[in-house]
Coordinates of C-alpha atoms in Angstrom, one line a residue:
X1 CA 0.0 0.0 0.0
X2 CA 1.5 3.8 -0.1
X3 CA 4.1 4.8 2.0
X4 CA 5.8 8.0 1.4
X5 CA 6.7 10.6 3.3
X6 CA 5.2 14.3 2.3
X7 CA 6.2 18.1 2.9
X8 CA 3.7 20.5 1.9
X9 CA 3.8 24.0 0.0
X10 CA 7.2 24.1 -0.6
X11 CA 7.4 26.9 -2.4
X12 CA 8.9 25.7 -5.8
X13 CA 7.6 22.1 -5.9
X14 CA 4.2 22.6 -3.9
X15 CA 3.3 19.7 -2.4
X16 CA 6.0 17.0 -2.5
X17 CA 6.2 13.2 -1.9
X18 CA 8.6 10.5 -1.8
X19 CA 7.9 7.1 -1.4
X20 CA 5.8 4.7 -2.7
X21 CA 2.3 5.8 -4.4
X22 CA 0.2 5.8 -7.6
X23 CA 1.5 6.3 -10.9
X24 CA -1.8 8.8 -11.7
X25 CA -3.9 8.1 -14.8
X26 CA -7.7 9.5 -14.9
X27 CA -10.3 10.2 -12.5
X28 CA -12.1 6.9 -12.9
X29 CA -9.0 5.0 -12.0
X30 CA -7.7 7.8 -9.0
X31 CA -11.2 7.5 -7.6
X32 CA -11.8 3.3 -7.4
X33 CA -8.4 3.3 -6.3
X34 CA -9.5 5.2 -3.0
X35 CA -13.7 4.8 -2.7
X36 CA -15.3 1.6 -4.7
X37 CA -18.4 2.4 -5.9
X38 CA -18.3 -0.4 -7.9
X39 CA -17.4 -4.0 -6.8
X40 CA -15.5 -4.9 -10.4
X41 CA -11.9 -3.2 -10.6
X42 CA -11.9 -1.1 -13.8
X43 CA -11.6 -3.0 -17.2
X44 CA -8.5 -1.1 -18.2
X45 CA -6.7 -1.6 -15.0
X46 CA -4.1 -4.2 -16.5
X47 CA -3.8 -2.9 -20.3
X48 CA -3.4 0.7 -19.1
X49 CA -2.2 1.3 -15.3
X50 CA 1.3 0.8 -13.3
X51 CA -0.9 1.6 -9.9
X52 CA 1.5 2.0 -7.2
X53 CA 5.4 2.6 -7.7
X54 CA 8.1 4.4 -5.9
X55 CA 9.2 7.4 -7.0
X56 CA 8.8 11.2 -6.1
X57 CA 5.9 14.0 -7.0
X58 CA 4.8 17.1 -6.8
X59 CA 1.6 18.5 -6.6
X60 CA 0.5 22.3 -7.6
X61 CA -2.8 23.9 -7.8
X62 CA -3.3 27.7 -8.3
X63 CA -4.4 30.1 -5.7
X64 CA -8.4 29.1 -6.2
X65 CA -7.9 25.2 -6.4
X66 CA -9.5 25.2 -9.8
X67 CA -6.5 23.8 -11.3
X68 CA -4.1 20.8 -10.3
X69 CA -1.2 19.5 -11.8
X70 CA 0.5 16.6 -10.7
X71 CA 4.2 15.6 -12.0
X72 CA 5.9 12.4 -10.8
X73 CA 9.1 10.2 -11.9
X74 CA 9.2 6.5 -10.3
X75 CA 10.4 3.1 -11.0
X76 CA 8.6 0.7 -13.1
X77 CA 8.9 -2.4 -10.9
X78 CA 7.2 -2.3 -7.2
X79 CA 8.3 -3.2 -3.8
X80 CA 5.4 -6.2 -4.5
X81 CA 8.0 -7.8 -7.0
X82 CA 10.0 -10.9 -6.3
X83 CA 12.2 -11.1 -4.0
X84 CA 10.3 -8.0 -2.2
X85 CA 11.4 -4.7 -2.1
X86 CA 14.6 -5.7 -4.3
X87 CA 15.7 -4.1 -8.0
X88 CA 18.4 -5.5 -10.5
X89 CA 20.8 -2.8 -12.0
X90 CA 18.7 -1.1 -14.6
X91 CA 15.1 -0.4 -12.8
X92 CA 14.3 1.5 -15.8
X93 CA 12.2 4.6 -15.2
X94 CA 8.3 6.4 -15.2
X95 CA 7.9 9.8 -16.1
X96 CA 4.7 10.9 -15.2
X97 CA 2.1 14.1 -15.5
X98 CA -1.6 14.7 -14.7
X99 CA -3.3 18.3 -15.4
X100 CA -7.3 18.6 -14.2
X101 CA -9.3 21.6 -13.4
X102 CA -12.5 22.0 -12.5
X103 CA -14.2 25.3 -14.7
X104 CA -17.7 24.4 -12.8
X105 CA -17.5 24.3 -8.7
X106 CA -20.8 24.8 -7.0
X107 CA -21.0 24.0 -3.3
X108 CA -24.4 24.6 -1.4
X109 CA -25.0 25.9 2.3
X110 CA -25.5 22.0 3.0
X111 CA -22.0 21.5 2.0
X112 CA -23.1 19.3 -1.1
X113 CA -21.9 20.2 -4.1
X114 CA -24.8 21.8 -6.5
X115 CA -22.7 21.3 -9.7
X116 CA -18.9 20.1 -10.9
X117 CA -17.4 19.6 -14.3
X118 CA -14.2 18.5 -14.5
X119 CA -11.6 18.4 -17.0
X120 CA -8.1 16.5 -17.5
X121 CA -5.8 14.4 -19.2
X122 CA -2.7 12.1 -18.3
X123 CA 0.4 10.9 -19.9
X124 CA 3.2 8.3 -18.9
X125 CA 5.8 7.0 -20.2
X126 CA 7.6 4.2 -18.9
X127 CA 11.2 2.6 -20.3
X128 CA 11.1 -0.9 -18.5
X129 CA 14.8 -1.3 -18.3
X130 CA 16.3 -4.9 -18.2
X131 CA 16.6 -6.3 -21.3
X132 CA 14.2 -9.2 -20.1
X133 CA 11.6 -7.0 -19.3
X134 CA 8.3 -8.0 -20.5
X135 CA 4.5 -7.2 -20.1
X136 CA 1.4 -8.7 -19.5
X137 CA -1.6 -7.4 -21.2
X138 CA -5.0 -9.0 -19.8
X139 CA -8.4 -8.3 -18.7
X140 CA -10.4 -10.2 -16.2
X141 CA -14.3 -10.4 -15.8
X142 CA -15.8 -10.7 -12.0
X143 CA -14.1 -8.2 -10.0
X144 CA -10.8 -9.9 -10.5
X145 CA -12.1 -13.3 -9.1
X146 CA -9.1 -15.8 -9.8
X147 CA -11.7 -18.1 -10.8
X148 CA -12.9 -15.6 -13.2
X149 CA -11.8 -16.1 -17.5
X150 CA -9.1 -13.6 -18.5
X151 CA -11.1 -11.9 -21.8
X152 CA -7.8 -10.6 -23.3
X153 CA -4.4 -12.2 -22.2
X154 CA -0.8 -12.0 -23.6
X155 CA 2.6 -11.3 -23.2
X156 CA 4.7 -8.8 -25.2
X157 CA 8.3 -8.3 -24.9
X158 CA 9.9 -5.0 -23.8
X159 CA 13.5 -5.5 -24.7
X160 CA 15.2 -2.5 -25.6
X161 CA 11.4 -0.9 -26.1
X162 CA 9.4 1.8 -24.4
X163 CA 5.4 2.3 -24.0
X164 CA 3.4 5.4 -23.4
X165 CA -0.2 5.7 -22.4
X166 CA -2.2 9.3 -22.9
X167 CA -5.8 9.6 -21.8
X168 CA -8.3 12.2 -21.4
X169 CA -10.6 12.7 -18.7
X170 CA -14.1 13.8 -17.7
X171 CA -17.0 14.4 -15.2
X172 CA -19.6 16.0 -14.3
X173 CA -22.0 16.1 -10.9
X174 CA -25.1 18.0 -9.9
X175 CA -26.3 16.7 -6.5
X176 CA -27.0 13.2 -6.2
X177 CA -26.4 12.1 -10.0
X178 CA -22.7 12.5 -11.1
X179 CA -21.5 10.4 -14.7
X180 CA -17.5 10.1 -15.9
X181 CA -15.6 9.4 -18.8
X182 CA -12.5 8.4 -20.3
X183 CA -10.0 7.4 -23.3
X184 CA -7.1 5.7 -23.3
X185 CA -3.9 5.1 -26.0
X186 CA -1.1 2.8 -24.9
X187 CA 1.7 3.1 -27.4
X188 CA 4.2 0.0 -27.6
X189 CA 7.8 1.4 -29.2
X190 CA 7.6 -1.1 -32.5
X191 CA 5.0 -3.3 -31.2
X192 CA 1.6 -2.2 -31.9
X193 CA -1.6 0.1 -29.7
X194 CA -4.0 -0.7 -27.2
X195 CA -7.4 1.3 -27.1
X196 CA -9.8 2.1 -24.4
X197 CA -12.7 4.2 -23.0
X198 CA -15.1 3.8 -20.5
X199 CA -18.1 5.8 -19.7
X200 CA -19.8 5.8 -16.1
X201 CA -22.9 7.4 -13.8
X202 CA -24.4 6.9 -10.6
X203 CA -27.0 8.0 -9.2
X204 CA -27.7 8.4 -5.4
X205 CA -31.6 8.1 -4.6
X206 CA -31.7 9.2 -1.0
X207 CA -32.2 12.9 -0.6
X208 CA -28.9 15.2 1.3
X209 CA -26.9 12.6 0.0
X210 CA -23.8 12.8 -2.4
X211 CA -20.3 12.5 -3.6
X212 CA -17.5 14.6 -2.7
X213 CA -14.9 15.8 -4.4
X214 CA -10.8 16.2 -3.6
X215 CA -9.4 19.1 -5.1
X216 CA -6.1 17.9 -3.2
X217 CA -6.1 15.0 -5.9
X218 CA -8.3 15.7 -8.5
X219 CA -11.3 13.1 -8.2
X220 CA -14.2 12.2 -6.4
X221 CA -13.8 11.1 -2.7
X222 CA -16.2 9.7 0.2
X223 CA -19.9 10.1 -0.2
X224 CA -21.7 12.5 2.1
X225 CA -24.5 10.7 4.0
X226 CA -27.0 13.0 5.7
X227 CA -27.2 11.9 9.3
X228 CA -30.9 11.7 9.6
X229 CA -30.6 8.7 6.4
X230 CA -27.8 6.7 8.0
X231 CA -29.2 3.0 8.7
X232 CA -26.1 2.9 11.4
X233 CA -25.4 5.8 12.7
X234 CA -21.9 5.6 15.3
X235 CA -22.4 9.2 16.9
X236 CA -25.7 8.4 18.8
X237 CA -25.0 4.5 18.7
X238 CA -28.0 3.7 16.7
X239 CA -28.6 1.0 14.6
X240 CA -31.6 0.6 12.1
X241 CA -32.7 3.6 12.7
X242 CA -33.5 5.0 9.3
X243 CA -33.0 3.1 5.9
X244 CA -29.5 4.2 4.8
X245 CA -28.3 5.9 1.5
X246 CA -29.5 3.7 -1.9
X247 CA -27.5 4.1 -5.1
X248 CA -27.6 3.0 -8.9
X249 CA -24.4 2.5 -10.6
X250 CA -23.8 2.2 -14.8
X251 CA -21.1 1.4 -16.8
X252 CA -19.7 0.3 -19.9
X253 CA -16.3 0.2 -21.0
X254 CA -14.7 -0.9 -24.3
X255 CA -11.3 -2.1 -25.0
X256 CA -9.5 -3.2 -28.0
X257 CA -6.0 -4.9 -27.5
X258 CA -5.1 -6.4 -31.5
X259 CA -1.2 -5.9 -30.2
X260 CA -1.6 -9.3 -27.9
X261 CA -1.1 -11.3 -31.0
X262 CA 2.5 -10.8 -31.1
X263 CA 3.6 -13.5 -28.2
X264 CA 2.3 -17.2 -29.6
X265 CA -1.0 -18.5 -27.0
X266 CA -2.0 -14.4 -27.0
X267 CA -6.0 -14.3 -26.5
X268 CA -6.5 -11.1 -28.6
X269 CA -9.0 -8.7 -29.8
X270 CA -11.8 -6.1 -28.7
X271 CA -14.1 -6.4 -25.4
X272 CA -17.3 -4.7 -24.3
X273 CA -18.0 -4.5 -21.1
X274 CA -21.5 -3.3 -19.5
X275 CA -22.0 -3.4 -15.8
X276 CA -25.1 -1.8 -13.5
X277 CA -25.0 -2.1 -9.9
X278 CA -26.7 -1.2 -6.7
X279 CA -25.2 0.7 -3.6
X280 CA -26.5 0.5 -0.2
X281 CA -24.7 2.9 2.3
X282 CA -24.9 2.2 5.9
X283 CA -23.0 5.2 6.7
X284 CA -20.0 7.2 5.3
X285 CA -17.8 4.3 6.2
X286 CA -19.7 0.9 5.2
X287 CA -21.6 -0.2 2.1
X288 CA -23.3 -3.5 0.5
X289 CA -22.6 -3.7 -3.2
X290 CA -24.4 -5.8 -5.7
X291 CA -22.8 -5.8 -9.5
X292 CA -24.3 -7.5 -12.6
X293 CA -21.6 -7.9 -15.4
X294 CA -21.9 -8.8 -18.7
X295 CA -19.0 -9.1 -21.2
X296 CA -19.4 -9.2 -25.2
X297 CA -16.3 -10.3 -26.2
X298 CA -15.0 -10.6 -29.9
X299 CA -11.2 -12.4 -29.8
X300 CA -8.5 -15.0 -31.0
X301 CA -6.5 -17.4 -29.5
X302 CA -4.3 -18.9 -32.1
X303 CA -6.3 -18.0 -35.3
X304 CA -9.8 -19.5 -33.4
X305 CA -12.5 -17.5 -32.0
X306 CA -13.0 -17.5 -28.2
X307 CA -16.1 -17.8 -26.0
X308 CA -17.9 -15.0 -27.4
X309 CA -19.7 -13.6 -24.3
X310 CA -19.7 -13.9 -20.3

């Protein structure tokens, strides 16, 4: 998990840490990787994310808090690698940057926001180092279940090869209904692109209740649940006592991954992914989750089609 040590507003770098943290790369993907509104990881996780490296950052916003940018260099490889916490000679290295903004900010007397639109866009790009280095490029159905089919899977090799991945980012909220998007481009130096986007809303039913948002790090953060809807409420030590927050949840994402072909066994192709799912908040800090997933897949594994759906 992160570890880093942090010193804020210094007064060239802004906000500065060093240690180990997220490679950032779109809202969708900095806001499951703190709040999970949905029980399924995001479908571009694997083809399109490094998650958490070490390396430094530094974090600016302007005077207002209207606009962010985040710049960042790490290592590719994570203290989770084997042996743990070890590197070889040539880590390789991660140069990172995220700009958002929000144009639209809106906060009401309740301290819910009225309105957001937010903006941004990402780019990394990552030289892997040893001349072994390789990557896997796969996506996985079910939350990530290890029972659960890969729909895409491969292996390409990195040797002497760099990747990049640009996307674009996003959102927009007014009270209880908020709805996100993004696009991805992963690059492979001589070896092909990946493609994704993924478009999202929710939808919270209960009255007084919301999401927040971080202008700290650019995405949405904790739901607000009015105390007078929580089901268990800690401060007066009451349980049951009203019927909690209910949400709705939408999402369908789309990936296309024809570079997989290159390593022999590669399942390859395009996936469409649509998922709905149904929130119930106990309070700020506990949730039920319910996720229906259904997977249209159109891919290859040595020249045959696959299993077309899930």
């Amino acid at each position: 998990y992160d570890f880093y040590l942090r010193c804020n507003d210094t007064r060239y770098f802004g906000d500065v840490r060093i240690g180990q943290f997220h490679v950032e790369s779109g809202i969708d993907s900095m806001t499951i990787l703190y709040v999970t509104p949905y029980a399924v990881c995001d479908e571009d996780a694997q083809i399109f994310r490094l998650g958490r490296r070490f390396g430094i950052g530094s974090t600016r916003h302007t005077a207002d808090e209207r606009v962010r940018l985040f710049t960042g260099a790490f290592i590719p490889k994570s203290f989770n690698t084997e042996p743990y916490g070890t590197f070889d000679d040539n880590p390789g290295l991660v140069l990172n940057a995220r700009l958002s903004g929000t144009p639209i900010y809106e906060e009401g007397e309740d301290g819910l926001l009225n309105e957001l639109a937010h903006l941004g866009g990402s780019y990394y790009w990552v030289a892997p180092g040893s001349d072994d280095s390789t990557q896997r490029f796969r996506t996985r159905g079910l939350g990530g279940s290890f029972s659960a089919p890969y729909f895409l899977d491969g292996t390409i090799s990195l040797a002497d090869r760099s990747y990049s991945v640009s996307e674009i980012e996003t959102a927009w909220q007014r009270k209880g209904f908020a709805a996100t998007a993004d696009a991805f481009l992963k690059s492979v130096e001589d070896g092909g692109n990946a493609y994704g986007a993924t478009v999202g809303s929710r939808w919270m039913l209960t009255p007084g209740c919301a999401w927040g948002y971080s202008k700290d790090m650019g995405r949405f953060s904790s739901p607000k649940i009015a105390e007078d809807a929580r089901f268990v409420n800690t401060k007066d030590r009451v349980v049951a006592g009203n019927w909690g927050a209910w949400e709705l949840l939408g999402k369908w994402s789309w990936t296309e991954a024809n570079s997989l072909r290159e390593s022999a066994g590669a399942t390859y192709g395009t996936v469409n992914r649509l998922t709905t799912g149904f929130n119930w908040y106990w309070n700020e800090k506990t949730m039920w989750t319910l996720n229906w997933e259904r997977a249209f897949i159109d891919a290859q594994r040595g020249g045959e089609a696959v299993d077309a759906t899930h």
